[in-house]
Short mmCIF file of C-alpha atoms and ligand atoms in Angstrom, two decimals:
data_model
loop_
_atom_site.label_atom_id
_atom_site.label_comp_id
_atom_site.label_asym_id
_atom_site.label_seq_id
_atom_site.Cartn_x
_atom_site.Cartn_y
_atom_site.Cartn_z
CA UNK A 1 12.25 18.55 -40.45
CA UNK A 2 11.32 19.62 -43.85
CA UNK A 3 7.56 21.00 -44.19
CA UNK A 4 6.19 19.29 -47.44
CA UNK A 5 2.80 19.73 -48.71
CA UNK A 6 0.62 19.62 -51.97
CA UNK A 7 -0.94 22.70 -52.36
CA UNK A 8 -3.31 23.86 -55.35
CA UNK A 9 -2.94 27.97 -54.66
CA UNK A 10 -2.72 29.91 -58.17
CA UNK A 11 1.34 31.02 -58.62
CA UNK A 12 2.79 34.19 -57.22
CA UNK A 13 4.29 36.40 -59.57
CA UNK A 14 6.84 35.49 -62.29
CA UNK A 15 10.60 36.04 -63.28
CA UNK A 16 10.62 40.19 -63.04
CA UNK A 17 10.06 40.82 -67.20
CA UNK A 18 10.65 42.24 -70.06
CA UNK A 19 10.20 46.07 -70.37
CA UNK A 20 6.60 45.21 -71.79
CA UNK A 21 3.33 44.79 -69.50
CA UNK A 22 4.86 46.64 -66.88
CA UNK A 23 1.88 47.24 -65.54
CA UNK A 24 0.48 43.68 -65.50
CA UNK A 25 1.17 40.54 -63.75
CA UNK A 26 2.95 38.36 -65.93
CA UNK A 27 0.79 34.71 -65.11
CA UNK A 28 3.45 31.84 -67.26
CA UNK A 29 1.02 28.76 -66.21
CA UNK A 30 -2.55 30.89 -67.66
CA UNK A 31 -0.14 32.11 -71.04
CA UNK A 32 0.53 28.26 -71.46
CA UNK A 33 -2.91 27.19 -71.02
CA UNK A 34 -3.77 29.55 -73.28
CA UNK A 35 -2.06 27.86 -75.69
CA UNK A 36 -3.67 24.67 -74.92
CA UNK A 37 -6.79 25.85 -75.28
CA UNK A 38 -6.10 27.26 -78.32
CA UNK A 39 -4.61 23.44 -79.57
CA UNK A 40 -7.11 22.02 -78.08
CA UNK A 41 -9.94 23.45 -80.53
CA UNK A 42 -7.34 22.82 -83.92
CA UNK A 43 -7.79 19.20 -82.96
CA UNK A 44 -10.90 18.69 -81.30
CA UNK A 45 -9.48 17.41 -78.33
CA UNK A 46 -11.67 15.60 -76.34
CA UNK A 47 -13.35 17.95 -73.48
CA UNK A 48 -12.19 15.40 -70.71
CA UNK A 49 -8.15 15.38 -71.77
CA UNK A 50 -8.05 18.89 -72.00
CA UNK A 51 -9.78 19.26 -68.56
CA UNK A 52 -7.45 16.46 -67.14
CA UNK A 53 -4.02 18.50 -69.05
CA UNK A 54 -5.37 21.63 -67.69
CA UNK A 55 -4.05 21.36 -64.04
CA UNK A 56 -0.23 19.23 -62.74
CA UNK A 57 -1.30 16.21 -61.16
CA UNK A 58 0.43 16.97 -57.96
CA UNK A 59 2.52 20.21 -56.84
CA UNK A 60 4.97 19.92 -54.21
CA UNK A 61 6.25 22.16 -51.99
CA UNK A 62 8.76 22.19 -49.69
CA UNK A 63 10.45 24.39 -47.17
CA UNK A 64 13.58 23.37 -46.05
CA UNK A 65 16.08 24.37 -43.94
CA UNK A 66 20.05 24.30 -45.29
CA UNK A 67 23.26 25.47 -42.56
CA UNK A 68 25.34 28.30 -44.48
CA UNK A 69 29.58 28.75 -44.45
CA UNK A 70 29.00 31.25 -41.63
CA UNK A 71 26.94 28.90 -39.59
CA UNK A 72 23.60 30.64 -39.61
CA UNK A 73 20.69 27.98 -40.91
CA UNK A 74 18.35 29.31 -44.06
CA UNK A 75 15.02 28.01 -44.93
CA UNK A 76 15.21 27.56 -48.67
CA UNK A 77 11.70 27.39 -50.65
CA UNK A 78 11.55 24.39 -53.12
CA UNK A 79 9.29 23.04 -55.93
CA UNK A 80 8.43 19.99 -57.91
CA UNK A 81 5.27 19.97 -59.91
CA UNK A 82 4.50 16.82 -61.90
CA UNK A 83 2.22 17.71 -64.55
CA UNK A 84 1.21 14.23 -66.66
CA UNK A 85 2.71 10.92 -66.57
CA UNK A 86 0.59 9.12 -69.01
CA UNK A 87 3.38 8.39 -71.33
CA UNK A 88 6.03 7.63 -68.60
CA UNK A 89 7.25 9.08 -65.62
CA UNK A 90 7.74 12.46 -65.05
CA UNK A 91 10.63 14.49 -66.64
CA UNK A 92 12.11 18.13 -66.15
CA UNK A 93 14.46 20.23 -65.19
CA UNK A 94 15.45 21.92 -61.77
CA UNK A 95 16.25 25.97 -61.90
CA UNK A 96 17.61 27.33 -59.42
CA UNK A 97 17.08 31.20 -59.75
CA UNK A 98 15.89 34.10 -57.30
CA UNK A 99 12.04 34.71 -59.18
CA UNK A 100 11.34 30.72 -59.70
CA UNK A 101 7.50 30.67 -58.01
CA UNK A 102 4.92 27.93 -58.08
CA UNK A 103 3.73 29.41 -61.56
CA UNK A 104 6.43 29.10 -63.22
CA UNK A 105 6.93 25.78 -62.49
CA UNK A 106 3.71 24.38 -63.36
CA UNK A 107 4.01 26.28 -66.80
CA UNK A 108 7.43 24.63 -67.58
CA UNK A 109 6.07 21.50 -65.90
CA UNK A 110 3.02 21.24 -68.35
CA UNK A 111 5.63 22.21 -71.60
CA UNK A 112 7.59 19.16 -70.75
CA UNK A 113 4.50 16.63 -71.19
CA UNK A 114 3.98 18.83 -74.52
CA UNK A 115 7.94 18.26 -75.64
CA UNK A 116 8.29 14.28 -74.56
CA UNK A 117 4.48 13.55 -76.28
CA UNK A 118 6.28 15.59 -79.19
CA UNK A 119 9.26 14.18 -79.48
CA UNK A 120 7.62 10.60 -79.12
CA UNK A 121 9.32 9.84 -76.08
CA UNK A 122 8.02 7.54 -73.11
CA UNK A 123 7.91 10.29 -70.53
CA UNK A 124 5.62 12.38 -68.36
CA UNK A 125 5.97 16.21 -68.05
CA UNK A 126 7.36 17.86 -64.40
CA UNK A 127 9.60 20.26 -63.54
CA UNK A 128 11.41 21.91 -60.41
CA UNK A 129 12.89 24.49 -58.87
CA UNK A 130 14.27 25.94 -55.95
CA UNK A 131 13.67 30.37 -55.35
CA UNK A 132 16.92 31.66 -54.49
CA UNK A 133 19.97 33.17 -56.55
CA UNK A 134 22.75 30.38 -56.99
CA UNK A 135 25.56 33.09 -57.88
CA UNK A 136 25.29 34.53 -54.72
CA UNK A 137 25.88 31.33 -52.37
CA UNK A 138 29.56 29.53 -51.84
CA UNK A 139 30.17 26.37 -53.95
CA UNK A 140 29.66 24.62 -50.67
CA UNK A 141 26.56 25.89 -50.08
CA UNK A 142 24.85 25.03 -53.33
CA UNK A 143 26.09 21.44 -52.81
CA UNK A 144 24.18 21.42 -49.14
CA UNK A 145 21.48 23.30 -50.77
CA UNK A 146 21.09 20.09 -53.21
CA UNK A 147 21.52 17.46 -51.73
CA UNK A 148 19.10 18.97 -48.75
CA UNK A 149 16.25 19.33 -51.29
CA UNK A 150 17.21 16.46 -53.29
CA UNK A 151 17.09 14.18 -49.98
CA UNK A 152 13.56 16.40 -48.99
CA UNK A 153 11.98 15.45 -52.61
CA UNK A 154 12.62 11.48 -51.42
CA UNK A 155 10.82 8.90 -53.27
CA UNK A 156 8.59 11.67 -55.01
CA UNK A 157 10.99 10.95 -57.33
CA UNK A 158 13.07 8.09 -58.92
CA UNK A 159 14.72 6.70 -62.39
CA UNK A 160 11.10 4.94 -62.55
CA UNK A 161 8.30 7.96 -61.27
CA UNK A 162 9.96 11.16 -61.87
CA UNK A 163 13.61 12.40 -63.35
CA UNK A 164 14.96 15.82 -63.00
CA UNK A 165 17.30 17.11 -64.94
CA UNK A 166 19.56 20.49 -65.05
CA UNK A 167 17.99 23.86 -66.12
CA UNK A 168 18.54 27.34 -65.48
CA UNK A 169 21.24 27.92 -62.73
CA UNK A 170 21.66 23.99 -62.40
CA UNK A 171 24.46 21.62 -63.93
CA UNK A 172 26.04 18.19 -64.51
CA UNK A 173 27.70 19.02 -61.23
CA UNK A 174 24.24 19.58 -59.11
CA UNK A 175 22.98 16.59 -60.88
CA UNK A 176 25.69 14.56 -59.69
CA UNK A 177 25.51 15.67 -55.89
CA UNK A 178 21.64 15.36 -56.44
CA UNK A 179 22.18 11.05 -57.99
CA UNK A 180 24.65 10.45 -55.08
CA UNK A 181 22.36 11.99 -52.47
CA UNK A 182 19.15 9.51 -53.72
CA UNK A 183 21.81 6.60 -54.07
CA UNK A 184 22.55 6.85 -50.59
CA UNK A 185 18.89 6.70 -49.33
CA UNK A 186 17.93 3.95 -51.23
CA UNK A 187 20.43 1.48 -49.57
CA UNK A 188 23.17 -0.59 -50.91
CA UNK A 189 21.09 -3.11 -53.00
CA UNK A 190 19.70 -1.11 -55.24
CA UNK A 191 22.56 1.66 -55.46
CA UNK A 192 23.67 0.59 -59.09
CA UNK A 193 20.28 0.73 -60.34
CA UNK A 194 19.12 3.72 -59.49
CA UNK A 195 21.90 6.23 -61.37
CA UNK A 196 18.93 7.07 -64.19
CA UNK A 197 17.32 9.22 -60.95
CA UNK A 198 18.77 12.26 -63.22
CA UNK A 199 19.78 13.02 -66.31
CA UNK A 200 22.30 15.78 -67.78
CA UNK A 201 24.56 13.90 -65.20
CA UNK A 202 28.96 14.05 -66.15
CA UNK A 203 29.91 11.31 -68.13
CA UNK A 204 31.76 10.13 -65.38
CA UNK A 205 28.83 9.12 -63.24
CA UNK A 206 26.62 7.53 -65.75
CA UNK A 207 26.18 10.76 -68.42
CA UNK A 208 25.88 10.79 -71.95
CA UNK A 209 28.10 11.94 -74.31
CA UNK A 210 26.55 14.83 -76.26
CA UNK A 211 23.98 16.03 -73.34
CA UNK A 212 25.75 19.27 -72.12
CA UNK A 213 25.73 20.32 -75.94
CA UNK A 214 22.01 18.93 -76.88
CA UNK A 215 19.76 21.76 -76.44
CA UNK A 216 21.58 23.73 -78.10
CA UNK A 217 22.41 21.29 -80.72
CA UNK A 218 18.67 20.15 -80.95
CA UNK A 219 18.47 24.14 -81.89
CA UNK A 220 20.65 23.95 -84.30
CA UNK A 221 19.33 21.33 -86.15
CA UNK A 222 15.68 23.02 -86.15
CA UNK A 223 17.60 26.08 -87.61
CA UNK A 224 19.06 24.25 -90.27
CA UNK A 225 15.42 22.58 -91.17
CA UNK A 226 14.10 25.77 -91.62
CA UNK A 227 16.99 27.37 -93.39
CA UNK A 228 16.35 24.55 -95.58
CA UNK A 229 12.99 25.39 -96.45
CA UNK A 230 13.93 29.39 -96.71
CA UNK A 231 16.72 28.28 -98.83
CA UNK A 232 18.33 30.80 -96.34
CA UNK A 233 22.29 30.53 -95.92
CA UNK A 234 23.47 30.08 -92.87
CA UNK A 235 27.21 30.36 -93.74
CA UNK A 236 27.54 34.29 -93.23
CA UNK A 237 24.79 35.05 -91.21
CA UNK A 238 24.41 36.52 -87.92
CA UNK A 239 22.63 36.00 -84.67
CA UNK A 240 22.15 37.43 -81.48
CA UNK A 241 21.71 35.73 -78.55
CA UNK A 242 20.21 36.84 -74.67
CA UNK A 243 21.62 34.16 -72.07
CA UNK A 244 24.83 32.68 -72.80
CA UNK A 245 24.94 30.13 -70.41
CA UNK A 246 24.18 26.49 -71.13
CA UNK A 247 22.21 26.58 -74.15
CA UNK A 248 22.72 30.12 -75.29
CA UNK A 249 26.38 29.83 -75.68
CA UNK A 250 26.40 25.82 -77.66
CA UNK A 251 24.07 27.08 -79.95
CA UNK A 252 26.44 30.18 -80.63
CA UNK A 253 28.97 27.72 -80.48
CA UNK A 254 27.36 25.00 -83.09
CA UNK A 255 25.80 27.59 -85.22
CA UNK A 256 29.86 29.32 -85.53
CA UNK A 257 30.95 26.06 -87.17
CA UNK A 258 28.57 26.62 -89.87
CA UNK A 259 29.54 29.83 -90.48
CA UNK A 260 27.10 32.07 -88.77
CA UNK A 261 28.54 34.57 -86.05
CA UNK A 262 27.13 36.63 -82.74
CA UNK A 263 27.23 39.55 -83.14
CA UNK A 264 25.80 40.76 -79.61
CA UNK A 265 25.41 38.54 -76.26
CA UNK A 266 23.58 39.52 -73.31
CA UNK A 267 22.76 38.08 -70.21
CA UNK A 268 21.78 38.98 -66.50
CA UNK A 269 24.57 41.35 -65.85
CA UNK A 270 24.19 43.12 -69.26
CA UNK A 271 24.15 43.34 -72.76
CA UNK A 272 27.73 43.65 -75.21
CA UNK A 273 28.23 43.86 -79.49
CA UNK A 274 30.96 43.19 -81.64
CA UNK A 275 30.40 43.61 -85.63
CA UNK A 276 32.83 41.33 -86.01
CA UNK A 277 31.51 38.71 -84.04
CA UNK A 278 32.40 37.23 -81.26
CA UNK A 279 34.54 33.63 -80.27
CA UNK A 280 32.39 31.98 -78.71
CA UNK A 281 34.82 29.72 -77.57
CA UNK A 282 36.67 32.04 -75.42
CA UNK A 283 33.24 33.52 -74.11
CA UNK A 284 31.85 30.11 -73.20
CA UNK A 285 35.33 29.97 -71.20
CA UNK A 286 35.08 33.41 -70.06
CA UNK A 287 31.60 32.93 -68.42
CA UNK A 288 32.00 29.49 -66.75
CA UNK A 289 34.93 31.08 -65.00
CA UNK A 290 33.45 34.10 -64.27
CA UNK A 291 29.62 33.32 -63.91
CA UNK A 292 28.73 36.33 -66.27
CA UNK A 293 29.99 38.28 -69.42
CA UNK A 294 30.14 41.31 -67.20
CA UNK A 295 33.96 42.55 -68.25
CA UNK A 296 34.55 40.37 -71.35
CA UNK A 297 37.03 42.04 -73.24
CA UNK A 298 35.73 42.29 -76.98
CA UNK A 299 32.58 43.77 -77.03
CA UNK A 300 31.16 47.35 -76.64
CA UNK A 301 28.18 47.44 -73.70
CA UNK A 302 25.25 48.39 -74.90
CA UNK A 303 21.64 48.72 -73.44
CA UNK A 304 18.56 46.14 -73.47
CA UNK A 305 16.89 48.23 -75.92
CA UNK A 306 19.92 48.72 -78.16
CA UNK A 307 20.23 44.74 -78.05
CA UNK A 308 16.85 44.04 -79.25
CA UNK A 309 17.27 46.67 -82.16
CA UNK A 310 20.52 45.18 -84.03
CA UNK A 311 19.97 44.07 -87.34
CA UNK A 312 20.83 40.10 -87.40
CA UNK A 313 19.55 37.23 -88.87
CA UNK A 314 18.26 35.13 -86.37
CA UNK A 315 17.92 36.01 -82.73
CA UNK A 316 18.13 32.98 -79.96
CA UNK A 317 16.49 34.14 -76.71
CA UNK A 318 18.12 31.75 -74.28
CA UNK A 319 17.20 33.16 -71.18
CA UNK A 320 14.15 33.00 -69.20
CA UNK A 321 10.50 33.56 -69.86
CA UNK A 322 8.67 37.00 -71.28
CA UNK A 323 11.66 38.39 -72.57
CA UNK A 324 9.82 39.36 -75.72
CA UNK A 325 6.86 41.45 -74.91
CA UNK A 326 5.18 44.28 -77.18
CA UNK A 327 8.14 46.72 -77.35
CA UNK A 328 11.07 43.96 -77.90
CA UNK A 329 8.52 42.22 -80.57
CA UNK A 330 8.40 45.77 -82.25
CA UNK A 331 11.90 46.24 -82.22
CA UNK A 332 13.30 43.23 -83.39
CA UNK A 333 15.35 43.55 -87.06
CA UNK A 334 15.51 39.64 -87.43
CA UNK A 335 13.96 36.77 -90.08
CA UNK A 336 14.05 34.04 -87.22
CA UNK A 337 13.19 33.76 -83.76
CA UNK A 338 14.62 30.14 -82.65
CA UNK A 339 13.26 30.05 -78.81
CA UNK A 340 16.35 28.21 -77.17
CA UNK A 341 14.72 29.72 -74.09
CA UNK A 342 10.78 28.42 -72.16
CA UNK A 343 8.67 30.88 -73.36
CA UNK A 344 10.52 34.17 -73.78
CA UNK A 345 7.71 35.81 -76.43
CA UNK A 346 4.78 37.31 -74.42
CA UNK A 347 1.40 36.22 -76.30
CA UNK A 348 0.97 39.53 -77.73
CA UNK A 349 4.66 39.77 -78.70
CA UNK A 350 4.19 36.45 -80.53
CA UNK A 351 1.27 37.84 -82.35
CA UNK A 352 3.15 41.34 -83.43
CA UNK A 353 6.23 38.97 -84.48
CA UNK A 354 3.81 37.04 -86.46
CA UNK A 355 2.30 39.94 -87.92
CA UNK A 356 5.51 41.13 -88.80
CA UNK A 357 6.78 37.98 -90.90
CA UNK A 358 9.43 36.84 -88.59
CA UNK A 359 9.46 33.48 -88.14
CA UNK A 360 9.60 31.76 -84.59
CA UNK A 361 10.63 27.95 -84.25
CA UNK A 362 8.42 27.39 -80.96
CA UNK A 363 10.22 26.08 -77.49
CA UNK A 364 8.37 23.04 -77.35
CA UNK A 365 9.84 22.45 -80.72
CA UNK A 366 12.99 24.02 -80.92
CA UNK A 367 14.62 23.27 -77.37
CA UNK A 368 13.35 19.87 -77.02
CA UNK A 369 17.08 18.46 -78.05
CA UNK A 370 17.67 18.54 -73.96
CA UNK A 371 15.22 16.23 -73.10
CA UNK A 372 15.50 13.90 -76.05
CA UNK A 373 19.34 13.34 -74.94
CA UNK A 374 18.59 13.12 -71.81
CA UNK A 375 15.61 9.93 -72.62
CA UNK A 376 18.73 8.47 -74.50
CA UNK A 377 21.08 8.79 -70.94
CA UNK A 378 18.33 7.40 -68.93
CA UNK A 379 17.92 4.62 -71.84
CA UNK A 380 21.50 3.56 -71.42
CA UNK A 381 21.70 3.88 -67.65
CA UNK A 382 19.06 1.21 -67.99
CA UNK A 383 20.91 -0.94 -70.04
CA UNK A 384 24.42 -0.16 -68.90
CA UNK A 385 25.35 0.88 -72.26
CA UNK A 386 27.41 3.63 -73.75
CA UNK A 387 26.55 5.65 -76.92
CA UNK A 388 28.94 7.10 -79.12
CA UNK A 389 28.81 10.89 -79.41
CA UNK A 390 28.34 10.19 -83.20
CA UNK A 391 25.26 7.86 -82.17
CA UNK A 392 23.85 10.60 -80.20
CA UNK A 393 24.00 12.85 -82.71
CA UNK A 394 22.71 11.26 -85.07
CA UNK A 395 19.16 9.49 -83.57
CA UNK A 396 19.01 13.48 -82.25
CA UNK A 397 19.10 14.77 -85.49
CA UNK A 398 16.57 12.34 -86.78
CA UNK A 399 14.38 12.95 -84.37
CA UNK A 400 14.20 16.58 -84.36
CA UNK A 401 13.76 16.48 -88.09
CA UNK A 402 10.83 14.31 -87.59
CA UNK A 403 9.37 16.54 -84.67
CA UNK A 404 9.76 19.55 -87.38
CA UNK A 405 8.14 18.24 -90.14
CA UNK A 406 5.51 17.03 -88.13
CA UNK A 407 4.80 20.25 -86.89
CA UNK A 408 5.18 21.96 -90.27
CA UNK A 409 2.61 19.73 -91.64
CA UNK A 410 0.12 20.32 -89.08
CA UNK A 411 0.19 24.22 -89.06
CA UNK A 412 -0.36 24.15 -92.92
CA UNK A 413 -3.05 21.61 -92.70
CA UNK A 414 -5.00 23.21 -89.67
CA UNK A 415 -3.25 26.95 -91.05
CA UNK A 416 -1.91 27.79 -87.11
CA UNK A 417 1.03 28.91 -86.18
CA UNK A 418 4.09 26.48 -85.29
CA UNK A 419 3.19 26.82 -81.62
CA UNK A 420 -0.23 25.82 -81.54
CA UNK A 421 0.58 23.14 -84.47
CA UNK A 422 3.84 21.69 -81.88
CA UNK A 423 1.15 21.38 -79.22
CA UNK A 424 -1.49 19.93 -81.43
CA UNK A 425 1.03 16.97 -82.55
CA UNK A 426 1.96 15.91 -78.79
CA UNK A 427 -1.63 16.39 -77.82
CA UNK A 428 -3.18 14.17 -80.64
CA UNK A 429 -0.44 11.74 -78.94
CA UNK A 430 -1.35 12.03 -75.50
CA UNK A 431 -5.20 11.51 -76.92
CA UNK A 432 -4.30 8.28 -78.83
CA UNK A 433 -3.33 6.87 -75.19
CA UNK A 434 -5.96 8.17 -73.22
CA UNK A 435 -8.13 7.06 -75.73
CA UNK A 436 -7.48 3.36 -75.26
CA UNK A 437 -6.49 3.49 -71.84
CA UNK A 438 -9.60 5.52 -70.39
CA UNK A 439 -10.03 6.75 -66.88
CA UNK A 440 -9.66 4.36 -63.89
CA UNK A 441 -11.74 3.54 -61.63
P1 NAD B 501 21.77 28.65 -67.65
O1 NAD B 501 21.59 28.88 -66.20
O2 NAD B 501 22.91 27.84 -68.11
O3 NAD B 501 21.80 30.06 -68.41
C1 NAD B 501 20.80 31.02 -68.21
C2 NAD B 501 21.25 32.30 -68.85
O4 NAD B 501 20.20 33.28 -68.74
C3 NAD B 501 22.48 32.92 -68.18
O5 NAD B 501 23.35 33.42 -69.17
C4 NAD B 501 21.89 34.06 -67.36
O6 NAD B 501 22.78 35.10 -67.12
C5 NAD B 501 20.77 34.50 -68.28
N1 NAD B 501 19.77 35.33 -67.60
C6 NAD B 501 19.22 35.13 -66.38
N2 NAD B 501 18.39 36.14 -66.08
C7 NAD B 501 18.43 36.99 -67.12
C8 NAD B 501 17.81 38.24 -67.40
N3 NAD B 501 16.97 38.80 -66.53
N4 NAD B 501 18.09 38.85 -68.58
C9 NAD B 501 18.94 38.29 -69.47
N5 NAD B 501 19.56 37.12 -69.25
C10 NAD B 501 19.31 36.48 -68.10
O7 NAD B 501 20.37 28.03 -68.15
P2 NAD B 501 20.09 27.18 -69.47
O8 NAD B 501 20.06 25.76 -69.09
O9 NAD B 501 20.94 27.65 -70.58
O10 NAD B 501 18.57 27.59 -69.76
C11 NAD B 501 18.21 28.74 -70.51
C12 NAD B 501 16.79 28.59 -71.03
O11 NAD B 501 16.70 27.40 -71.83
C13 NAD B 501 15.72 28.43 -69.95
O12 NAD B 501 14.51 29.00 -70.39
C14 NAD B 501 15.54 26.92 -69.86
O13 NAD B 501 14.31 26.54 -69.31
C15 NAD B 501 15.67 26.56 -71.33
N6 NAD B 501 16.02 25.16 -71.58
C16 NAD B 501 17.14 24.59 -71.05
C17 NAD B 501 17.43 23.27 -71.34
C18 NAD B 501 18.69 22.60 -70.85
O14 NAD B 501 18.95 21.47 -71.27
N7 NAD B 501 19.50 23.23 -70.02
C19 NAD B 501 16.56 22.52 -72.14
C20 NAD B 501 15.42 23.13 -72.68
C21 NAD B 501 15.17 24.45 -72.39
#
């Protein structure tokens, strides 16, 4: 039997850090309502809606219990915290990764009702995760350890009530076990209509062209908006990048065919440079195969603290949270700090960044190309329809253009910083419906 309950206990500790607040607990869910406080006040957000947005609606845990190759059983440790569904049902990722805790996941839970009211789409915020390290389990294993939790989760969620989709440590592959394990408890009558359960799902199985690519191309397109307005060239300039995994290594990818090269890559295993840039082609390659860059050939290895020192132009932390604390935010040679990544500046390294004229295009902002593709798989799962990658692209590019300019406007108008201003546009949206709708009963 799995053990489910709904809990309200404050979050354990976070992802293990950055070098900075070593000392300190680093609390994601109080950092991000932090922020909404601080929103909150540029708008005049009603008292009620912020107390409502302050807390998930419901957390879930459970504890189940998955049979390994070597026949022992585990008890894995599982989340799913669904933060606001006032503009649709819930939507978020699942990470699968050793430090995910209840705190994290109500912080990236709450940033996905920021991104969808954002982005205009008709979804809810929630997000998921399961605490153990997927590169140390058999290929087998992760498969039983999905569908187990997927099958545990049960009618919590659904293409209608909630939608995960893949995040850190998670793929079109889990997504696919995770579709065909809800498809089979539904029974056979409603088994075709139930495939928008997930998104980021192979084309194969009812994916959209362009999702695998869209956070990072969502990115990109951000980037290229504020180039714009820097009249900044991105032909010739350089980046460096921390996490090359999904959206780390497309946006290197995207960001090479304009003519902008890495010049150093890190990720869990380590940190490597090359002047001359790297391909991220054969690196992409290189790390699905090998789970890592740990022995790329191309690259000298240098430390975390030589990383965050290399002169560049823009740096894309594409990792985890709290990456950039007081020391990295010192360090930093860069004009541009595109947050591919949840959260990776600390509050106070946000403020010494900001102090020091680099520029950051916010998370909420910048990485919301994931869950805007992912709206338009669900949307043609719906209608049985299939969008050209060129279609894809395009509406995407629209709409984070849009979603930029909105949130330009409102940090000159209200003179905040593109954070605050990205939350202040999705929460003057979330208003405008709880406004009319009020509270029931
Ligand atoms: P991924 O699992 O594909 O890649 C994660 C990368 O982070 C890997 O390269 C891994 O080695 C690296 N990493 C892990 N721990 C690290 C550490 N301690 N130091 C340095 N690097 C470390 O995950 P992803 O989907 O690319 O997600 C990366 C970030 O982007 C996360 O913050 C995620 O929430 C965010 N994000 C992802 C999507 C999406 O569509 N996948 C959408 C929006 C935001």
């Amino acid at each position: 039997m799995d053990n489910q309950q709904t809990v309200s206990t404050a979050g354990s500790l976070s992802v293990p850090p950055a070098s900075v607040e070593k000392h300190h607990k680093y609390e994601f869910f109080k950092v991000v309502q932090g922020y909404l406080d601080e929103a909150a006040r540029v708008i005049d957000l009603p008292e009620y809606i912020q107390t409502i947005l302050s807390q998930p609606k419901n957390e879930i845990i459970i504890n189940f219990p998955v049979k390994m190759d070597d026949g022992s059983i585990r008890l894995f440790k599982g989340y799913r915290v669904q933060h606001n569904n006032l503009l649709g049902p819930y939507k978020g990722g699942i990470r699968y990764h050793e430090g995910v805790s209840l705190d994290d996941v109500k912080a990236l839970a709450a940033m996905m009702t920021w991104k969808c009211a954002l982005m205009n789409l008709p979804l809810g915020g929630g997000k998921g995760g399961v605490k153990f390290d997927p590169n140390k389990v058999s290929r087998d294993e992760l498969q039983r350890i999905t569908r187990r939790f997927f099958h545990a989760l049960g009618s919590n969620i659904g293409p209608d009530t909630d939608i995960p989709a893949p995040d850190v440590g998670t793929d079109a592959k889990a997504m696919a076990w995770a579709m065909d394990t809800y498809m089979n408890t539904v029974g056979s009558l409603f088994r075709q209509s139930v495939k928008g359960v997930v998104t980021g799902k192979p084309v194969a199985v009812g994916g959209t062209l362009g999702r695998e690519k869209a956070t990072g191309q969502g990115l990109v397109y951000t980037i290229q908006e504020w180039a714009e307005e820097r009249d900044f060239q991105l032909g010739g300039a350089t980046l460096i990048v921390q996490g090359f995994g999904n959206v780390g290594s497309f946006t290197s990818l995207i960001l090479s065919r304009l003519g902008a090269s890495t010049i150093a890559v890190g990720d869990h295993s380590g940190y490597l440079y090359n002047p001359e840039g790297f391909n991220p082609h054969k690196l992409q390659d290189y790390v699905k195969k090998n789970r890592s860059i740990a022995g790329y050939p191309g690259g000298r290895t240098i430390s975390r603290e030589e990383f965050f020192k290399i002169k560049a132009d823009i740096f894309i932390p594409a990792a985890l949270e709290n990456q950039i604390g007081i020391d990295e935010a010192k360090s930093l040679q860069v004009r541009l700090v595109a947050e591919g990544a949840n959260g990776p500046c600390s509050p106070e390294g946000e403020r010494i960044l900001i102090d020091r004229g680099i520029d950051i295009l916010p998370d909420v902002l910048a990485n919301a190309g994931g869950v805007t593709v992912s709206y338009y798989e669900w949307v043609q799962n719906k209608r049985s329809e299939h969008w050209t990658l060129e279609e894809v692209d395009e509406r995407l590019e629209k709409a984070m253009q849009r979603a930029y300019r909105e949130v330009v406007e409102l940090a000159r108008q209200k003179k905040c910083s593109m954070r605050v201003a990205a939350y202040a546009v999705a929460l003057q949206r979330i208003a405008a419906a709880y406004g009319e709708r009020d509270i029931f009963p």
